[in-house]
């Protein structure tokens, strides 16, 4: 199968394995990170397709690769923020909610602690656009994830508020390069969010 055909199938959700996602959503992941469901705009071209969660496509210079504006439901946006902040630390990546506005502080892209944050508001469909290096996942990669973490993938297709449930913690920490502190970091952040909603 050519990469172009595989790319088309993955981006448009054809023959995907695992739990059904809402209309037009596909499973995507950043390099060596957990997968999340969302919509890739038709006018944006992903940098490649993930055929195996442990082996990403050949990465180009990450500073030159185009970011994709993944449009995701609020619950998914919250999980993405929880994961990224727990993985990188709040000084590097920080999501804050104020009403329906999402403020993203990203010092990874060359900014610093004083750099302005990006404010993302929901579109007409209620989705938030989170720009990053998103790779769609091929059906085989989704199937493998579903075998390992069926409850977590099912949770990401729903709209329940993030909570410190064991299947989500296991999922978010099961990927190449996950630090040993990640589970604890996620639990700590979820506990903080429970006490300080909108944080």
mmCIF file of C-alpha atoms in Angstrom:
data_model
loop_
_atom_site.group_PDB
_atom_site.id
_atom_site.type_symbol
_atom_site.label_atom_id
_atom_site.label_comp_id
_atom_site.label_asym_id
_atom_site.label_seq_id
_atom_site.Cartn_x
_atom_site.Cartn_y
_atom_site.Cartn_z
ATOM 1 C CA UNK A 1 0.000 0.000 0.000
ATOM 2 C CA UNK A 2 1.458 3.356 -0.945
ATOM 3 C CA UNK A 3 1.977 6.011 1.713
ATOM 4 C CA UNK A 4 -0.452 8.262 -0.135
ATOM 5 C CA UNK A 5 -3.240 5.696 0.103
ATOM 6 C CA UNK A 6 -2.393 4.961 3.729
ATOM 7 C CA UNK A 7 -2.351 8.684 4.479
ATOM 8 C CA UNK A 8 -5.785 9.164 2.918
ATOM 9 C CA UNK A 9 -7.241 6.219 4.835
ATOM 10 C CA UNK A 10 -5.823 7.319 8.163
ATOM 11 C CA UNK A 11 -6.760 10.974 7.823
ATOM 12 C CA UNK A 12 -10.311 10.303 6.772
ATOM 13 C CA UNK A 13 -10.924 7.485 9.237
ATOM 14 C CA UNK A 14 -11.442 4.697 6.716
ATOM 15 C CA UNK A 15 -11.355 1.186 8.150
ATOM 16 C CA UNK A 16 -10.201 2.304 11.585
ATOM 17 C CA UNK A 17 -10.068 -0.236 14.395
ATOM 18 C CA UNK A 18 -10.971 0.429 18.005
ATOM 19 C CA UNK A 19 -13.829 2.439 19.467
ATOM 20 C CA UNK A 20 -15.909 4.579 17.150
ATOM 21 C CA UNK A 21 -15.038 8.266 17.310
ATOM 22 C CA UNK A 22 -17.460 11.114 16.596
ATOM 23 C CA UNK A 23 -18.024 12.007 12.957
ATOM 24 C CA UNK A 24 -14.912 13.127 11.031
ATOM 25 C CA UNK A 25 -12.550 12.495 13.956
ATOM 26 C CA UNK A 26 -9.383 10.453 13.531
ATOM 27 C CA UNK A 27 -6.748 9.263 15.995
ATOM 28 C CA UNK A 28 -3.544 11.310 15.943
ATOM 29 C CA UNK A 29 -0.390 11.537 18.052
ATOM 30 C CA UNK A 30 2.684 13.711 18.381
ATOM 31 C CA UNK A 31 6.006 11.906 17.957
ATOM 32 C CA UNK A 32 6.217 9.150 20.586
ATOM 33 C CA UNK A 33 3.253 10.452 22.588
ATOM 34 C CA UNK A 34 -0.266 9.088 23.329
ATOM 35 C CA UNK A 35 -2.956 9.293 20.657
ATOM 36 C CA UNK A 36 -5.999 11.560 20.881
ATOM 37 C CA UNK A 37 -9.065 11.881 18.640
ATOM 38 C CA UNK A 38 -9.831 15.039 16.697
ATOM 39 C CA UNK A 39 -10.550 16.529 13.299
ATOM 40 C CA UNK A 40 -7.747 17.452 10.910
ATOM 41 C CA UNK A 41 -8.881 20.293 8.620
ATOM 42 C CA UNK A 42 -9.205 19.229 4.997
ATOM 43 C CA UNK A 43 -6.815 21.974 3.881
ATOM 44 C CA UNK A 44 -3.946 20.826 6.131
ATOM 45 C CA UNK A 45 -1.590 17.976 5.243
ATOM 46 C CA UNK A 46 -0.161 15.850 8.072
ATOM 47 C CA UNK A 47 3.601 15.214 8.013
ATOM 48 C CA UNK A 48 3.163 11.420 7.826
ATOM 49 C CA UNK A 49 1.195 8.470 9.161
ATOM 50 C CA UNK A 50 2.007 6.338 12.198
ATOM 51 C CA UNK A 51 1.983 2.668 11.271
ATOM 52 C CA UNK A 52 3.430 1.423 14.572
ATOM 53 C CA UNK A 53 3.215 3.335 17.853
ATOM 54 C CA UNK A 54 6.807 2.407 18.736
ATOM 55 C CA UNK A 55 8.218 3.475 15.349
ATOM 56 C CA UNK A 56 7.199 6.844 14.017
ATOM 57 C CA UNK A 57 7.714 7.915 10.429
ATOM 58 C CA UNK A 58 11.135 9.379 9.706
ATOM 59 C CA UNK A 59 11.131 12.746 11.397
ATOM 60 C CA UNK A 60 12.323 15.764 9.489
ATOM 61 C CA UNK A 61 13.711 18.828 11.197
ATOM 62 C CA UNK A 62 10.934 19.452 13.733
ATOM 63 C CA UNK A 63 11.423 23.218 13.422
ATOM 64 C CA UNK A 64 10.568 22.993 9.728
ATOM 65 C CA UNK A 65 7.694 20.514 9.850
ATOM 66 C CA UNK A 66 4.285 22.119 9.574
ATOM 67 C CA UNK A 67 2.016 21.988 12.564
ATOM 68 C CA UNK A 68 -1.533 20.748 12.146
ATOM 69 C CA UNK A 69 -4.527 22.480 13.726
ATOM 70 C CA UNK A 70 -6.225 19.507 15.387
ATOM 71 C CA UNK A 71 -9.824 20.431 16.214
ATOM 72 C CA UNK A 72 -10.892 18.592 19.332
ATOM 73 C CA UNK A 73 -13.750 18.402 21.785
ATOM 74 C CA UNK A 74 -13.264 20.224 25.125
ATOM 75 C CA UNK A 75 -12.680 16.976 27.039
ATOM 76 C CA UNK A 76 -9.959 15.891 24.629
ATOM 77 C CA UNK A 77 -8.369 19.359 24.767
ATOM 78 C CA UNK A 78 -8.274 19.040 28.566
ATOM 79 C CA UNK A 79 -6.618 15.606 28.409
ATOM 80 C CA UNK A 80 -4.042 16.911 25.917
ATOM 81 C CA UNK A 81 -3.251 19.790 28.277
ATOM 82 C CA UNK A 82 -3.026 17.505 31.304
ATOM 83 C CA UNK A 83 -0.682 15.154 29.476
ATOM 84 C CA UNK A 84 1.597 17.864 28.028
ATOM 85 C CA UNK A 85 1.878 19.801 31.273
ATOM 86 C CA UNK A 86 2.602 16.599 33.214
ATOM 87 C CA UNK A 87 5.199 15.468 30.674
ATOM 88 C CA UNK A 88 7.060 18.761 30.163
ATOM 89 C CA UNK A 89 6.302 20.629 33.398
ATOM 90 C CA UNK A 90 4.188 23.751 33.894
ATOM 91 C CA UNK A 91 7.126 26.061 33.152
ATOM 92 C CA UNK A 92 7.360 24.609 29.641
ATOM 93 C CA UNK A 93 3.736 23.822 28.754
ATOM 94 C CA UNK A 94 0.690 25.098 30.599
ATOM 95 C CA UNK A 95 -3.056 25.053 29.841
ATOM 96 C CA UNK A 96 -5.409 27.397 31.718
ATOM 97 C CA UNK A 97 -9.169 27.612 31.260
ATOM 98 C CA UNK A 98 -11.151 30.797 31.786
ATOM 99 C CA UNK A 99 -14.803 30.167 30.994
ATOM 100 C CA UNK A 100 -14.751 28.703 27.507
ATOM 101 C CA UNK A 101 -11.378 30.265 26.604
ATOM 102 C CA UNK A 102 -8.288 28.057 26.639
ATOM 103 C CA UNK A 103 -4.957 29.799 27.240
ATOM 104 C CA UNK A 104 -1.903 27.822 26.156
ATOM 105 C CA UNK A 105 1.561 28.818 27.329
ATOM 106 C CA UNK A 106 4.145 26.953 25.254
ATOM 107 C CA UNK A 107 7.783 27.736 26.023
ATOM 108 C CA UNK A 108 8.930 24.681 24.034
ATOM 109 C CA UNK A 109 8.730 26.531 20.737
ATOM 110 C CA UNK A 110 11.583 28.868 21.644
ATOM 111 C CA UNK A 111 9.632 31.233 23.872
ATOM 112 C CA UNK A 112 10.327 31.927 27.511
ATOM 113 C CA UNK A 113 8.375 32.347 30.718
ATOM 114 C CA UNK A 114 7.501 35.908 29.698
ATOM 115 C CA UNK A 115 6.341 34.980 26.212
ATOM 116 C CA UNK A 116 2.676 35.648 25.492
ATOM 117 C CA UNK A 117 0.258 32.790 25.720
ATOM 118 C CA UNK A 118 -2.017 31.775 22.894
ATOM 119 C CA UNK A 119 -5.744 32.045 23.560
ATOM 120 C CA UNK A 120 -7.963 29.493 21.841
ATOM 121 C CA UNK A 121 -11.723 29.903 21.756
ATOM 122 C CA UNK A 122 -14.155 27.220 20.637
ATOM 123 C CA UNK A 123 -15.318 27.284 17.064
ATOM 124 C CA UNK A 124 -18.952 27.142 15.984
ATOM 125 C CA UNK A 125 -18.826 23.372 16.557
ATOM 126 C CA UNK A 126 -17.547 23.809 20.136
ATOM 127 C CA UNK A 127 -14.120 22.406 19.264
ATOM 128 C CA UNK A 128 -10.729 23.851 20.166
ATOM 129 C CA UNK A 129 -7.860 23.990 17.682
ATOM 130 C CA UNK A 130 -4.592 22.779 19.173
ATOM 131 C CA UNK A 131 -1.692 23.238 16.788
ATOM 132 C CA UNK A 132 1.198 20.793 16.980
ATOM 133 C CA UNK A 133 3.025 18.141 14.990
ATOM 134 C CA UNK A 134 0.104 15.706 14.770
ATOM 135 C CA UNK A 135 0.480 12.439 12.876
ATOM 136 C CA UNK A 136 -2.649 10.418 11.987
ATOM 137 C CA UNK A 137 -2.530 6.778 13.041
ATOM 138 C CA UNK A 138 -2.996 3.888 10.636
ATOM 139 C CA UNK A 139 -5.737 1.361 11.488
ATOM 140 C CA UNK A 140 -3.154 -1.228 12.597
ATOM 141 C CA UNK A 141 -1.644 1.214 15.117
ATOM 142 C CA UNK A 142 -5.095 2.124 16.444
ATOM 143 C CA UNK A 143 -5.963 -1.558 16.746
ATOM 144 C CA UNK A 144 -2.816 -2.217 18.757
ATOM 145 C CA UNK A 145 -3.604 0.700 21.086
ATOM 146 C CA UNK A 146 -7.162 -0.550 21.491
ATOM 147 C CA UNK A 147 -5.926 -4.013 22.478
ATOM 148 C CA UNK A 148 -3.670 -2.503 25.164
ATOM 149 C CA UNK A 149 -5.965 0.291 26.422
ATOM 150 C CA UNK A 150 -9.607 -0.264 25.380
ATOM 151 C CA UNK A 151 -11.099 1.632 28.346
ATOM 152 C CA UNK A 152 -8.861 4.654 27.843
ATOM 153 C CA UNK A 153 -9.616 4.929 24.137
ATOM 154 C CA UNK A 154 -13.327 4.542 24.880
ATOM 155 C CA UNK A 155 -13.067 7.340 27.486
ATOM 156 C CA UNK A 156 -11.520 9.669 24.912
ATOM 157 C CA UNK A 157 -14.517 9.187 22.621
ATOM 158 C CA UNK A 158 -16.848 10.470 25.370
ATOM 159 C CA UNK A 159 -17.287 13.917 26.896
ATOM 160 C CA UNK A 160 -16.807 13.199 30.608
ATOM 161 C CA UNK A 161 -14.517 15.519 32.580
ATOM 162 C CA UNK A 162 -10.975 14.202 33.096
ATOM 163 C CA UNK A 163 -10.560 12.256 36.330
ATOM 164 C CA UNK A 164 -7.696 10.243 37.910
ATOM 165 C CA UNK A 165 -8.945 6.870 36.711
ATOM 166 C CA UNK A 166 -6.382 4.078 36.495
ATOM 167 C CA UNK A 167 -7.041 3.201 32.846
ATOM 168 C CA UNK A 168 -6.298 6.784 31.715
ATOM 169 C CA UNK A 169 -3.176 7.019 33.865
ATOM 170 C CA UNK A 170 -1.939 3.703 32.460
ATOM 171 C CA UNK A 171 -2.636 4.861 28.903
ATOM 172 C CA UNK A 172 -0.994 8.280 29.178
ATOM 173 C CA UNK A 173 2.171 6.781 30.671
ATOM 174 C CA UNK A 174 2.516 3.830 28.258
ATOM 175 C CA UNK A 175 4.665 5.147 25.433
ATOM 176 C CA UNK A 176 8.346 5.243 24.482
ATOM 177 C CA UNK A 177 10.240 7.841 26.489
ATOM 178 C CA UNK A 178 7.653 8.277 29.256
ATOM 179 C CA UNK A 179 9.547 9.375 32.405
ATOM 180 C CA UNK A 180 9.053 7.333 35.571
ATOM 181 C CA UNK A 181 7.573 10.425 37.262
ATOM 182 C CA UNK A 182 4.827 10.889 34.661
ATOM 183 C CA UNK A 183 2.117 8.866 36.474
ATOM 184 C CA UNK A 184 2.692 10.830 39.685
ATOM 185 C CA UNK A 185 2.783 14.139 37.769
ATOM 186 C CA UNK A 186 -0.584 13.412 36.133
ATOM 187 C CA UNK A 187 -2.160 12.424 39.451
ATOM 188 C CA UNK A 188 -0.831 15.605 41.091
ATOM 189 C CA UNK A 189 -2.116 17.825 38.288
ATOM 190 C CA UNK A 190 -5.551 16.164 38.287
ATOM 191 C CA UNK A 191 -5.765 16.663 42.057
ATOM 192 C CA UNK A 192 -4.871 20.347 41.625
ATOM 193 C CA UNK A 193 -7.475 20.762 38.893
ATOM 194 C CA UNK A 194 -10.126 19.201 41.162
ATOM 195 C CA UNK A 195 -9.353 21.827 43.827
ATOM 196 C CA UNK A 196 -8.807 24.738 41.435
ATOM 197 C CA UNK A 197 -11.256 24.313 38.525
ATOM 198 C CA UNK A 198 -10.166 26.269 35.483
ATOM 199 C CA UNK A 199 -6.529 26.143 36.506
#
